């Protein structure tokens, strides 16, 4: 398959993981079987690592909370930030983790069932890891946009029903 | 006793006899119904990219609410000329070869009024956008349609064009990609038409409004870029379709200074200038919204592929259109006229399409379907059209 089509498929699925082989076939002028085979290959070769839905706040009836935690880390002589980042990323509470430029080193997104759970995780696990020099925790209050999707519904755009 | 004295008909005769757009009647019918899935909408379903809207807001915040130069903001004209140079390989001087108008519709009106003397013949291809015929007549010109055919994928045949030329012919209107057929010209057809225009010393009015929406070639083109054509072509374009900015109403014309100057006179006395807020929005479109536009084009392409394959599956033969956002399937096998097909489809399945006959007599036997609507709506509409066509055969 052409590199250009493969890249197009990855881009399309990154924007909408629900696109079916039929949808991809229409978009890239290939057959549905070719699209399915290419997606399977991309999954097998770990170019595509997973799919998820972006869910409206409050739809899951729990009081899940999220926090962004700024972490200052002492980099190691061999491996820099990688070993400590790997160790942190394995906690199921950690949703995403990035190495940052600027005032702190790692940005960790953490989820928990309530404020206390997140606070406990930070205090007892994250902050106590050897090499972690300090943390700053910011709880998320409201989502406006996530993964390119707006959380506030836009007013429907009314068009005339027939336009020449 | 009735004291009122009856009035004579004050309406000018050439306007009185002008028929209303064939779409109008159908529009009124559709408007009486709820829950219609419409494939009849000739405008993008996307909202203008946010960077464009935000720039319009910013221009208001800065208090930019005045008139602009008659020709339009110089900064916008510069941006337009640089865009046209980059994508169409055409160099125009923003000072005197470019004018910003209220939509391409106004630019078209200006050029027709600027060049037409009573009795001048202006050739255009049908099926075509509903305004061409009326605009020519309103300027006291003679509208000369040349039919295009399904067997040529609705491109204008140079031979047919040449047959329509008389000593009174002044100009040829070209609209490719075409509303309603989605047709494009091949490079050979463009070259042959250019040769005819030069040989007969005709002006070409190139309505490029759908140029960015092409799906099977790498670049856009205009007949104006062919040898000997720039000096005899008025290049009309705008922001409505490619940038989903229909309501902003910004178009433009580029061409020889003498004609632009003539158009400017009419514009100056009738319109003064295009709205300033929309001009700032248009400038932003050229600066920062090209990636948004390309993303919309990709989506139109997938929809085009879906709708064309569905019409052919259903048994309504459909030429694969290379541009715009319309398909023009052949419905002759149903035995219904375009108007009856559209009305019956609306009544029975609540799907609106536009009868091909609204775009000229040779559009009879076809319908125009716009795919400027979501994939889900297209799928649903096509299932309903399939159901309708099957029910006709029983």
Coordinates of C-alpha atoms in Angstrom, one line a residue, chain A residues 14 25 29-30 55-56 71 83 86 89 100 102 108 116 119 124 134 136 144 152:
Chain A
X14 CA -6.7 9.3 14.9
X25 CA -12.3 2.5 1.3
X29 CA -10.2 4.8 -3.3
X30 CA -9.3 1.3 -2.1
X55 CA -17.4 10.5 26.9
X56 CA -19.5 13.5 28.0
X71 CA 6.6 16.7 38.7
X83 CA 13.4 5.1 33.8
X86 CA 8.4 4.3 32.8
X89 CA 3.5 5.3 33.7
X100 CA 7.9 18.8 29.3
X102 CA 9.9 24.7 30.9
X108 CA 1.3 13.4 34.8
X116 CA -8.8 11.8 48.5
X119 CA -4.2 13.0 46.9
X124 CA 2.2 8.0 49.1
X134 CA 8.7 17.9 44.2
X136 CA 2.4 20.4 42.2
X144 CA -14.4 22.2 27.6
X152 CA -20.4 22.2 24.9

